[in-house]
Coordinates of C-alpha atoms in Angstrom, one line a residue:
M5 CA 38.6 2.7 12.0
A6 CA 40.6 4.1 9.1
D7 CA 41.3 0.5 7.9
E8 CA 37.7 -0.4 8.1
K9 CA 36.7 2.7 6.1
Q10 CA 39.3 1.8 3.4
R11 CA 37.9 -1.7 3.2
S12 CA 34.4 -0.2 2.7
L13 CA 35.7 2.0 0.0
R14 CA 37.3 -0.9 -1.8
L15 CA 34.1 -2.9 -1.7
L16 CA 32.1 -0.1 -3.2
S17 CA 34.7 0.7 -5.9
A18 CA 34.7 -3.0 -6.9
S19 CA 30.9 -3.3 -7.3
P20 CA 30.3 -6.9 -8.6
F21 CA 27.1 -5.9 -10.4
P22 CA 27.4 -3.7 -13.5
L23 CA 24.6 -1.4 -14.5
P24 CA 22.6 -2.8 -17.4
H25 CA 23.3 -0.8 -20.5
G26 CA 20.7 1.7 -21.7
L27 CA 18.4 1.3 -18.7
R28 CA 17.3 3.8 -16.1
F29 CA 15.7 3.0 -12.8
S30 CA 13.4 5.2 -10.6
Y31 CA 12.4 4.7 -7.0
G32 CA 8.7 5.1 -6.4
T33 CA 5.9 3.8 -4.3
A34 CA 6.8 0.3 -5.3
G35 CA 10.5 0.9 -4.8
F36 CA 12.6 -0.3 -7.7
R37 CA 10.8 -2.8 -9.9
S38 CA 11.6 -4.5 -13.2
D39 CA 12.4 -7.9 -14.8
G40 CA 14.1 -9.9 -12.1
A41 CA 17.0 -10.9 -14.4
I42 CA 18.3 -7.4 -14.8
L43 CA 17.9 -6.1 -11.2
S44 CA 21.0 -7.4 -9.4
S45 CA 22.9 -4.0 -9.8
T46 CA 19.9 -2.1 -8.6
V47 CA 19.3 -4.3 -5.6
F48 CA 23.0 -4.2 -4.7
R49 CA 22.8 -0.3 -4.7
A50 CA 19.5 -0.3 -2.8
G51 CA 21.3 -2.3 -0.1
I52 CA 23.9 0.5 0.1
V53 CA 21.0 3.1 0.5
A54 CA 19.4 1.0 3.2
A55 CA 22.7 0.7 5.1
L56 CA 23.3 4.4 5.0
R57 CA 19.7 5.1 6.0
A58 CA 20.1 2.8 9.0
L59 CA 23.4 4.5 10.0
K60 CA 21.8 7.9 9.7
R61 CA 18.8 7.0 11.8
G62 CA 20.5 4.6 14.3
S63 CA 17.6 2.2 13.9
A64 CA 16.7 -1.0 12.2
I65 CA 15.7 -0.6 8.5
G66 CA 14.0 -3.2 6.3
V67 CA 14.8 -4.4 2.7
M68 CA 12.1 -6.4 1.0
I69 CA 12.6 -8.3 -2.3
T70 CA 9.2 -8.4 -4.0
A71 CA 7.2 -7.3 -7.1
S72 CA 3.9 -7.7 -5.4
H73 CA 1.1 -8.3 -7.9
N74 CA 3.5 -8.3 -11.0
P75 CA 4.1 -11.4 -13.1
V76 CA 6.4 -14.0 -11.6
A77 CA 9.4 -13.0 -13.9
D78 CA 9.4 -9.5 -12.4
N79 CA 11.0 -8.6 -9.1
G80 CA 11.9 -5.5 -7.1
V81 CA 13.3 -4.0 -3.9
K82 CA 11.8 -1.6 -1.4
I83 CA 13.1 -0.1 1.8
A84 CA 11.2 0.2 5.0
D85 CA 11.9 3.1 7.4
P86 CA 12.3 2.7 11.2
D87 CA 8.5 3.2 11.8
G88 CA 7.8 0.4 9.4
G89 CA 6.5 2.7 6.7
M90 CA 8.0 3.4 3.3
M91 CA 11.3 5.1 3.0
T92 CA 11.0 8.8 3.3
Q93 CA 10.5 10.5 -0.1
T94 CA 13.4 12.9 0.5
W95 CA 15.8 10.0 0.1
E96 CA 14.4 8.9 -3.3
P97 CA 16.6 11.3 -5.4
F98 CA 19.7 9.8 -3.8
A99 CA 18.4 6.2 -4.4
D100 CA 17.8 7.1 -8.0
A101 CA 21.2 8.6 -8.4
L102 CA 22.9 5.6 -6.9
A103 CA 20.9 3.1 -8.9
N104 CA 21.8 4.9 -12.2
A105 CA 25.5 5.6 -11.4
P106 CA 27.3 4.5 -14.6
D107 CA 30.4 3.0 -13.0
P108 CA 31.9 2.0 -9.6
Q109 CA 33.9 5.2 -9.4
T110 CA 30.8 7.4 -9.7
L111 CA 29.0 5.2 -7.3
L112 CA 31.8 5.6 -4.7
Q113 CA 31.9 9.4 -5.2
L114 CA 28.1 9.6 -4.7
V115 CA 28.3 7.7 -1.5
L116 CA 31.2 9.7 -0.1
E117 CA 29.5 13.0 -0.9
F118 CA 26.2 12.0 0.5
A119 CA 27.7 10.5 3.6
K120 CA 29.6 13.7 4.2
D121 CA 26.6 16.0 3.6
E122 CA 24.5 13.9 6.0
N123 CA 27.1 13.3 8.6
I124 CA 26.8 9.6 8.2
P125 CA 29.8 7.7 9.7
L126 CA 31.6 5.3 7.4
G127 CA 33.9 2.6 8.8
G128 CA 32.7 2.9 12.4
A129 CA 31.6 0.3 14.9
Q130 CA 28.6 -1.8 13.9
S131 CA 25.5 0.3 14.7
A132 CA 23.0 -0.5 11.9
E133 CA 20.7 -3.5 11.4
I134 CA 18.9 -4.2 8.2
L135 CA 16.1 -6.8 8.2
L136 CA 15.9 -8.7 4.9
G137 CA 12.9 -10.5 3.5
R138 CA 11.8 -11.9 0.2
D139 CA 8.7 -13.4 -1.4
T140 CA 8.5 -16.7 -3.3
R141 CA 9.8 -15.6 -6.7
P142 CA 12.6 -17.7 -8.2
S143 CA 14.8 -14.7 -8.6
G144 CA 14.4 -13.7 -4.9
E145 CA 17.2 -15.7 -3.4
F146 CA 19.8 -14.4 -5.8
L147 CA 18.7 -10.8 -5.5
L148 CA 18.6 -11.1 -1.7
E149 CA 22.3 -12.0 -1.9
A150 CA 22.9 -8.9 -4.0
A151 CA 21.2 -6.8 -1.3
K152 CA 23.4 -8.4 1.4
Q153 CA 26.6 -7.5 -0.6
G154 CA 25.5 -3.9 -1.0
I155 CA 24.6 -3.6 2.7
T156 CA 27.9 -5.2 4.0
A157 CA 29.9 -2.9 1.6
I158 CA 29.1 -0.2 4.2
I159 CA 31.1 -1.0 7.3
G160 CA 29.0 -0.8 10.4
A161 CA 25.9 -2.4 8.8
A162 CA 24.7 -5.9 9.5
T163 CA 22.0 -8.0 8.0
I164 CA 19.3 -10.1 9.6
D165 CA 17.6 -12.5 7.2
M166 CA 14.0 -13.0 8.1
G167 CA 13.5 -15.5 5.4
I168 CA 10.4 -15.8 3.1
V169 CA 7.8 -13.4 4.4
T170 CA 5.0 -11.3 3.2
T171 CA 5.8 -7.6 2.6
P172 CA 3.6 -6.5 5.5
Q173 CA 5.3 -9.0 7.8
L174 CA 8.7 -7.4 7.2
H175 CA 7.3 -3.9 7.7
W176 CA 5.7 -5.0 10.9
M177 CA 9.0 -6.6 12.1
V178 CA 10.9 -3.4 11.5
R179 CA 8.3 -1.3 13.4
S180 CA 8.2 -3.8 16.3
R181 CA 12.0 -4.1 16.6
N182 CA 12.4 -0.3 16.8
N183 CA 9.7 -0.2 19.4
G184 CA 11.6 -2.6 21.6
L185 CA 9.1 -5.4 21.0
K186 CA 9.5 -9.0 19.8
A187 CA 9.6 -9.1 16.1
S188 CA 9.7 -12.7 14.8
E189 CA 7.2 -14.3 12.5
S190 CA 5.7 -16.3 15.4
D191 CA 5.2 -13.0 17.3
Y192 CA 3.4 -11.6 14.3
F193 CA 1.1 -14.6 14.1
A194 CA 0.5 -14.5 17.9
Q195 CA -0.5 -10.8 17.9
L196 CA -2.9 -11.2 15.0
A197 CA -4.5 -14.4 16.5
D198 CA -4.8 -12.9 20.0
S199 CA -6.4 -9.6 18.9
F200 CA -8.8 -11.5 16.5
R201 CA -9.8 -13.8 19.4
C202 CA -10.5 -10.7 21.6
L203 CA -12.8 -9.2 18.9
M204 CA -14.6 -12.5 18.4
D205 CA -15.1 -12.9 22.2
L206 CA -16.8 -9.5 22.2
V207 CA -19.3 -10.3 19.4
P208 CA -22.7 -9.3 20.9
N209 CA -24.9 -12.2 22.2
E210 CA -27.8 -11.4 19.9
V211 CA -25.5 -11.7 16.9
E212 CA -24.1 -15.0 18.1
K213 CA -27.7 -16.4 18.4
K214 CA -28.6 -15.2 14.9
G215 CA -25.5 -16.9 13.4
V216 CA -23.5 -15.3 10.6
D217 CA -21.8 -17.5 7.9
T218 CA -18.3 -18.2 9.1
K219 CA -17.0 -19.9 6.0
L220 CA -14.4 -18.0 3.9
I221 CA -12.6 -19.2 0.8
V222 CA -9.2 -17.4 0.2
D223 CA -7.4 -17.0 -3.1
G224 CA -3.7 -16.8 -2.1
A225 CA -2.5 -15.8 -5.6
N226 CA 0.0 -18.7 -5.5
G227 CA 2.2 -16.4 -3.4
V228 CA 3.6 -16.1 0.0
G229 CA 0.4 -15.0 1.6
G230 CA -1.4 -18.3 0.9
A231 CA 1.3 -20.3 2.7
K232 CA 1.4 -17.9 5.7
L233 CA -2.4 -18.1 6.0
E234 CA -2.2 -21.9 6.1
V235 CA -0.1 -21.5 9.3
L236 CA -2.2 -18.7 10.8
K237 CA -5.6 -20.3 10.4
E238 CA -4.6 -23.1 12.7
M239 CA -4.5 -20.5 15.5
L240 CA -7.9 -19.0 14.8
M241 CA -11.3 -19.8 16.3
G242 CA -14.7 -18.7 14.9
V243 CA -13.9 -18.6 11.2
E244 CA -13.6 -21.5 8.8
I245 CA -10.9 -20.6 6.3
H246 CA -10.3 -22.7 3.1
T247 CA -7.3 -21.7 1.0
R248 CA -7.0 -22.0 -2.7
N249 CA -3.9 -21.0 -4.8
S250 CA -1.8 -21.4 -1.7
G251 CA 1.5 -21.6 -3.7
K252 CA 2.0 -25.4 -3.4
D253 CA 3.8 -27.1 -6.3
G254 CA 1.5 -27.8 -9.2
E255 CA -1.3 -25.5 -7.9
G256 CA -0.6 -22.6 -10.3
I257 CA 1.7 -19.7 -11.2
L258 CA 2.2 -16.6 -9.0
N259 CA -0.4 -14.0 -9.9
E260 CA -1.4 -15.8 -13.1
K261 CA -5.2 -15.5 -13.5
C262 CA -5.5 -15.2 -9.7
G263 CA -4.9 -12.7 -6.9
A264 CA -6.3 -9.4 -5.8
D265 CA -5.1 -7.3 -8.8
Y266 CA -6.5 -9.8 -11.3
V267 CA -9.8 -10.1 -9.6
Q268 CA -10.3 -6.4 -9.1
K269 CA -9.3 -5.4 -12.7
E270 CA -11.0 -8.2 -14.6
K271 CA -13.9 -8.7 -12.2
V272 CA -13.9 -12.5 -12.9
V273 CA -13.5 -15.6 -10.8
P274 CA -9.8 -16.5 -10.2
C275 CA -8.5 -19.9 -11.2
G276 CA -9.1 -22.7 -8.7
F277 CA -12.7 -21.6 -8.0
G278 CA -15.8 -23.2 -9.4
S279 CA -19.5 -23.9 -9.1
D280 CA -19.2 -25.2 -5.5
D281 CA -18.2 -21.7 -4.5
V282 CA -21.4 -19.9 -5.7
G283 CA -22.8 -17.8 -2.8
V284 CA -19.8 -18.3 -0.5
R285 CA -17.9 -15.4 0.8
C286 CA -14.5 -15.3 -1.0
T287 CA -11.4 -13.1 -0.8
S288 CA -8.2 -12.6 -2.8
L289 CA -4.7 -11.6 -1.7
D290 CA -2.0 -10.5 -4.0
G291 CA 1.4 -12.0 -4.5
D292 CA 3.1 -10.5 -1.5
A293 CA -0.1 -10.2 0.6
D294 CA -0.4 -6.5 1.0
R295 CA -3.7 -6.1 -1.0
L296 CA -7.1 -7.5 -0.5
V297 CA -10.5 -7.7 -2.2
Y298 CA -13.7 -9.7 -1.4
F299 CA -16.1 -11.2 -3.9
H300 CA -19.1 -13.5 -4.5
V301 CA -19.2 -16.0 -7.3
L302 CA -22.5 -15.1 -8.9
S303 CA -23.3 -18.2 -11.0
A304 CA -22.0 -21.7 -11.9
S305 CA -22.6 -20.9 -15.6
N306 CA -20.2 -18.0 -16.0
D307 CA -17.2 -16.4 -14.3
R308 CA -18.7 -13.1 -13.2
I309 CA -18.4 -11.9 -9.6
D310 CA -19.9 -9.4 -7.2
L311 CA -16.8 -7.4 -6.1
V312 CA -16.2 -5.6 -2.8
D313 CA -13.1 -3.4 -3.4
G314 CA -11.0 -1.2 -1.2
D315 CA -13.6 1.5 -1.0
K316 CA -16.2 -0.8 0.6
I317 CA -13.5 -2.4 2.9
L318 CA -12.7 1.2 4.1
S319 CA -16.4 1.9 4.6
L320 CA -16.9 -1.2 6.7
F321 CA -13.9 -0.2 8.9
A322 CA -15.2 3.3 9.2
I323 CA -18.7 2.3 10.2
F324 CA -17.4 0.0 12.9
I325 CA -14.9 2.4 14.4
K326 CA -17.3 5.3 14.4
E327 CA -19.9 3.1 16.2
Q328 CA -17.3 2.1 18.9
L329 CA -16.3 5.7 19.5
K330 CA -20.0 6.6 19.8
I331 CA -20.6 3.9 22.4
L332 CA -17.5 4.9 24.3
N333 CA -18.7 8.5 24.5
D334 CA -22.4 7.7 25.2
E335 CA -23.2 9.2 28.6
K336 CA -26.4 7.1 29.0
D337 CA -24.5 3.8 29.3
D338 CA -23.1 3.9 32.8
G339 CA -23.3 7.5 33.9
L340 CA -19.7 8.4 33.1
K341 CA -19.4 11.8 31.5
K342 CA -15.7 11.7 30.7
E343 CA -15.6 11.9 26.9
L344 CA -12.7 10.5 24.9
P345 CA -12.0 13.0 22.1
A346 CA -11.1 11.4 18.8
R347 CA -10.8 12.9 15.4
L348 CA -11.7 10.2 12.9
G349 CA -10.5 10.9 9.3
I350 CA -11.1 9.0 6.1
V351 CA -8.4 9.5 3.4
Q352 CA -9.0 8.7 -0.3
T353 CA -7.6 9.5 -3.7
A354 CA -9.4 10.8 -6.7
Y355 CA -9.7 7.2 -7.9
A356 CA -12.2 6.4 -5.1
N357 CA -15.6 5.8 -6.6
G358 CA -17.8 8.9 -6.2
A359 CA -20.5 6.8 -4.7
S360 CA -18.2 5.7 -1.8
T361 CA -17.2 9.3 -1.1
D362 CA -20.9 10.4 -1.0
Y363 CA -21.8 7.6 1.3
L364 CA -19.0 8.3 3.8
K365 CA -19.9 12.0 3.9
Q366 CA -23.6 11.1 4.4
M367 CA -22.5 9.1 7.4
G368 CA -21.1 12.3 8.9
L369 CA -17.5 11.3 8.4
E370 CA -14.6 13.7 7.6
V371 CA -13.3 12.7 4.1
V372 CA -10.2 14.2 2.5
S373 CA -8.3 13.4 -0.7
T374 CA -4.6 13.2 -1.5
P375 CA -2.6 12.6 -4.7
T376 CA -2.4 9.0 -5.8
G377 CA 0.1 6.8 -3.9
V378 CA 0.2 5.1 -0.6
K379 CA 2.9 7.4 0.7
Y380 CA 0.5 10.4 0.4
L381 CA -2.4 8.5 1.9
H382 CA -0.4 7.1 4.9
K383 CA 1.1 10.5 5.7
K384 CA -2.3 12.2 5.7
A385 CA -4.0 9.5 7.8
S386 CA -1.3 9.9 10.4
E387 CA -2.6 13.4 11.1
Y388 CA -5.8 12.0 12.8
D389 CA -6.4 10.3 16.1
V390 CA -7.7 7.5 14.0
G391 CA -7.0 7.7 10.3
I392 CA -8.3 5.2 7.7
Y393 CA -7.2 4.9 4.2
F394 CA -7.9 2.3 1.5
E395 CA -7.3 2.7 -2.2
A396 CA -10.0 1.3 -4.5
N397 CA -7.2 -0.9 -5.9
R398 CA -7.1 -2.9 -2.6
H399 CA -4.3 -1.4 -0.4
G400 CA -4.8 0.3 2.9
T401 CA -4.8 0.3 6.7
I402 CA -5.9 2.1 9.9
L403 CA -3.6 4.4 11.9
F404 CA -4.0 5.2 15.6
S405 CA -2.1 8.0 17.1
E406 CA 0.1 7.3 20.1
N407 CA -1.7 9.9 22.1
F408 CA -5.1 8.4 21.3
I409 CA -3.9 4.9 22.2
S410 CA -2.5 6.2 25.5
L411 CA -5.9 7.8 26.4
L412 CA -7.8 4.7 25.3
E413 CA -5.7 2.4 27.5
S414 CA -6.2 4.7 30.5
R415 CA -9.9 4.8 29.8
N416 CA -10.1 1.0 29.4
N417 CA -8.3 0.5 32.7
E418 CA -10.7 2.9 34.4
L419 CA -13.7 1.1 33.0
A420 CA -12.3 -2.3 33.9
S421 CA -12.3 -1.2 37.6
T422 CA -15.6 0.7 37.7
S423 CA -17.9 -0.9 35.1
S424 CA -16.3 -4.1 33.7
G425 CA -18.4 -5.7 31.0
S426 CA -20.4 -2.5 30.3
E427 CA -20.9 -1.4 26.7
H428 CA -18.5 1.4 27.4
H429 CA -15.9 -1.2 28.4
K430 CA -16.5 -3.5 25.5
A431 CA -16.2 -0.6 23.0
A432 CA -12.8 0.4 24.5
Q433 CA -11.6 -3.2 24.3
R434 CA -12.7 -3.5 20.7
L435 CA -10.9 -0.4 19.7
L436 CA -7.7 -1.6 21.4
A437 CA -8.0 -5.0 19.7
V438 CA -8.4 -3.3 16.3
S439 CA -5.2 -1.3 16.9
Q440 CA -3.4 -4.6 17.6
L441 CA -5.0 -6.6 14.8
I442 CA -4.5 -4.0 12.0
N443 CA -0.9 -3.6 10.7
Q444 CA -0.3 0.1 11.3
A445 CA 3.0 0.0 9.4
V446 CA 1.5 -0.8 6.0
G447 CA -1.5 -2.3 4.3
D448 CA -1.6 -6.0 5.2
A449 CA -4.0 -8.5 3.5
L450 CA -3.8 -11.0 6.3
S451 CA -4.6 -8.6 9.2
G452 CA -7.2 -6.8 7.0
L453 CA -8.9 -10.1 6.2
L454 CA -9.2 -11.0 9.9
L455 CA -10.5 -7.5 10.8
V456 CA -13.1 -7.8 8.0
E457 CA -14.2 -11.2 9.4
A458 CA -14.4 -10.0 13.0
I459 CA -16.4 -6.9 12.0
L460 CA -18.9 -8.8 9.9
Q461 CA -19.4 -11.2 12.8
S462 CA -19.7 -8.4 15.4
M463 CA -22.3 -6.5 13.2
G464 CA -24.1 -9.6 12.1
W465 CA -23.7 -8.6 8.4
S466 CA -23.9 -10.9 5.4
F467 CA -21.8 -10.4 2.4
K468 CA -24.9 -9.1 0.5
K469 CA -25.7 -6.4 3.1
W470 CA -22.0 -5.3 3.0
S471 CA -22.0 -5.3 -0.8
E472 CA -25.2 -3.2 -1.0
L473 CA -24.0 -0.3 1.3
Y474 CA -24.0 1.8 -1.9
H475 CA -23.8 1.1 -5.6
D476 CA -20.7 2.2 -7.5
L477 CA -21.0 4.7 -10.3
P478 CA -19.9 3.2 -13.6
S479 CA -16.3 4.3 -14.5
R480 CA -13.8 4.1 -17.2
Q481 CA -10.0 4.5 -17.2
L482 CA -8.0 5.2 -20.4
K483 CA -4.3 5.9 -21.2
V484 CA -3.2 8.5 -23.7
K485 CA 0.3 8.3 -25.1
V486 CA 2.1 11.7 -24.9
A487 CA 5.5 13.0 -25.8
D488 CA 6.2 14.4 -22.3
R489 CA 4.0 13.6 -19.4
S490 CA 5.6 16.3 -17.3
A491 CA 3.8 18.9 -19.5
I492 CA 0.7 18.2 -17.3
I493 CA 0.7 19.8 -13.9
T494 CA -2.2 19.1 -11.5
A495 CA -3.4 20.5 -8.2
N496 CA -6.1 19.8 -5.6
A497 CA -5.1 16.1 -5.1
E498 CA -4.7 15.7 -8.9
T499 CA -8.3 16.6 -9.7
Q500 CA -7.6 19.9 -11.4
V501 CA -5.2 20.6 -14.3
V502 CA -3.1 23.7 -14.0
K503 CA -1.1 23.2 -17.2
P504 CA -1.5 23.1 -20.2
S505 CA -3.8 26.0 -20.5
G506 CA -7.2 25.2 -21.7
L507 CA -7.3 21.5 -20.8
Q508 CA -9.2 21.9 -17.5
E509 CA -11.7 24.1 -19.2
A510 CA -12.2 21.3 -21.9
I511 CA -12.6 18.7 -19.1
D512 CA -15.2 20.9 -17.3
M513 CA -17.1 21.4 -20.6
E514 CA -17.3 17.7 -21.3
T515 CA -18.2 16.7 -17.7
A516 CA -21.1 19.2 -17.6
K517 CA -22.8 17.1 -20.3
Y518 CA -23.4 14.2 -18.0
T519 CA -25.5 13.7 -14.8
R520 CA -23.2 13.0 -11.9
G521 CA -20.3 13.2 -14.4
R522 CA -16.8 13.3 -12.9
C523 CA -13.5 13.3 -14.8
F524 CA -9.8 14.0 -14.1
V525 CA -6.5 13.4 -15.8
R526 CA -3.0 12.9 -14.3
P527 CA 0.4 12.0 -15.7
S528 CA 1.6 8.5 -15.1
G529 CA 4.4 8.1 -12.6
T530 CA 6.2 5.5 -14.6
E531 CA 5.6 6.0 -18.4
D532 CA 4.9 8.8 -20.8
V533 CA 1.2 8.5 -20.7
V534 CA -1.7 10.6 -19.3
R535 CA -4.3 8.6 -17.3
V536 CA -7.9 9.6 -17.8
Y537 CA -10.6 8.6 -15.2
A538 CA -14.3 9.2 -15.8
E539 CA -17.6 8.4 -14.0
G540 CA -21.2 8.7 -15.0
T541 CA -24.6 7.3 -14.1
T542 CA -24.3 4.7 -16.9
Q543 CA -21.4 2.8 -18.4
E544 CA -22.1 4.4 -21.7
A545 CA -21.8 7.9 -20.2
A546 CA -18.6 7.0 -18.4
D547 CA -17.1 5.6 -21.6
S548 CA -18.2 8.6 -23.7
L549 CA -16.8 11.1 -21.2
A550 CA -13.5 9.3 -20.9
K551 CA -13.2 9.2 -24.7
S552 CA -14.0 12.8 -25.2
V553 CA -11.5 14.0 -22.6
A554 CA -8.8 11.6 -24.0
E555 CA -9.3 13.3 -27.4
H556 CA -8.7 16.7 -25.8
V557 CA -5.5 15.4 -24.2
T558 CA -4.3 14.0 -27.6
R559 CA -5.1 17.4 -29.2
L560 CA -3.0 19.3 -26.7
L561 CA -0.3 16.8 -25.9
G562 CA -0.5 14.0 -28.3
Y563 CA 2.5 11.9 -29.4
S564 CA 2.6 12.9 -33.0
Q565 CA 5.2 11.7 -35.5
K566 CA 6.6 15.3 -35.5
T567 CA 7.0 15.5 -31.7
W568 CA 8.6 12.0 -31.8
E569 CA 11.2 13.0 -34.4
K570 CA 12.0 16.2 -32.4
S571 CA 12.4 14.2 -29.2
L572 CA 15.2 12.1 -30.8
S573 CA 17.5 15.1 -30.7
L574 CA 16.8 16.0 -27.1
P575 CA 17.5 14.3 -23.8
L576 CA 14.9 11.8 -22.8
P577 CA 11.8 13.6 -21.3
S578 CA 12.0 11.6 -18.1
A579 CA 15.6 12.9 -17.5
R580 CA 15.0 16.4 -19.0
K581 CA 12.1 17.1 -16.7
R582 CA 13.1 15.2 -13.6
K583 CA 12.4 17.0 -10.3
T584 CA 14.8 14.9 -8.3
G585 CA 17.9 17.1 -8.9
P586 CA 20.4 17.9 -11.7
R587 CA 21.1 15.2 -14.2
S588 CA 24.8 15.0 -13.5
P589 CA 25.5 12.6 -10.6
L590 CA 28.7 14.5 -9.9
N591 CA 27.1 17.8 -9.0
L592 CA 24.1 16.8 -6.9
T593 CA 22.8 19.0 -4.2
W594 CA 20.6 17.3 -1.6
P595 CA 17.7 18.7 0.3
N596 CA 17.4 18.4 4.1
L597 CA 17.0 14.7 4.5
T598 CA 16.7 14.1 8.2

């Protein structure tokens, strides 16, 4: 064991990937992300973090090489925890420190100190598995090798290459493997297809007779999701899927004028779509297939669309699940009086359109807000028996608690023996099928797409009816350059400014001038800017409110020539104000990280 440990130490101290000069990397919701050409050092070190995490937990961990909706030249790396979710936030300071260690000796010292503090064995028997995946970016293969070298530098860790996969597939594989289930890509496809088929078999007869349009055109963003959908659609019945921008040679460039991010932000038709698609239900994935939007091409004469974003996808899911719970607990159906208690919660951020929040509350649903970021949404949703979250910008899922699934399975078995085929029984079957179809590890465009299609069929809804659930309030987002974004401190899920003094009062004063006005500001997580979001009953009102508040931000925090000159003599604001521990990597004290 001592020899193995020494070998591990030699591998670490001889890191083959030097840190790019003058750059600093920070682990966030997207993991580490930058130009793919400069990421080999960062990915190597992320591999070390993943190996230590796997040894600490004694479970499989995932490492995904992807930059999601970013341009094709970018790339990144993110780590999946044993439950398939994102790596715990408490390990982010260590990941940052390791990624920015200036030399191999500092890198080695950080690993030794951290391993000692966390009682992580180095040089022991093989006890850690790391599942590796990458998307279709040209830099992915090289960066995957860098991750492998970082992982295997920690003796006791082994890699399992899952190949080219979507990001949600890798998260699903990690979760399944740690639950003792089959975790190959074919198992993923089979679970989605089987649960989708179950939901389609349960479509009410009156809806079947009415007939709902089953044609769907999918924009695959020229990424990995398009190729996977080509395989998956051959296993499906009841929906006619046509894939554009599937990533085939000559079809287009990854995320260029296509994909969920482009469609949602620009609100225009993606490349590869034309006049033949007017009035047909369409959907867009992003480059690694973890985000999803729906749209209608409005006219053959222009490229404008009718967009259904994450807020309305969430609303569709919430309506369907609420209805199934109601049916299941309706005493009038078969005389059963055994109610299945379930707390259904809807989780949004402040960026959710105010009209969507109002609609959900009017439906009698419990709606709560969290700070921006999937890691906050996912954690809050997990507190409910059934928790649904979906960001307006396309990313979300549904979580079912283990206790609720256990009760639901028992209830389903009881109904199967006492009143098979009853509405009670069908509702229980639908809920169980949803829990299998939706990817509970992370937002998944493929599973989300199939759930949308199954629900529309079950409810007999057209795209138009779905789109007109409510009408979004006009909104505007602006960015204000500031000297130090950490000067802004917010509370109440980022909707209220605590510091600097006077800014919240100014926001309130401006907002009061507009009917249904709403505005908040928050510091960016990646650059020294303050983001301003405003809503109003007209676009002019939203624009004016955003502009007025941006002027107040500039007045109080603006990036003037004087503050810029002063900052040159000080440490960088991002380092000076970091909340992830002391600047020196040699004197780090770590929180409780279990």
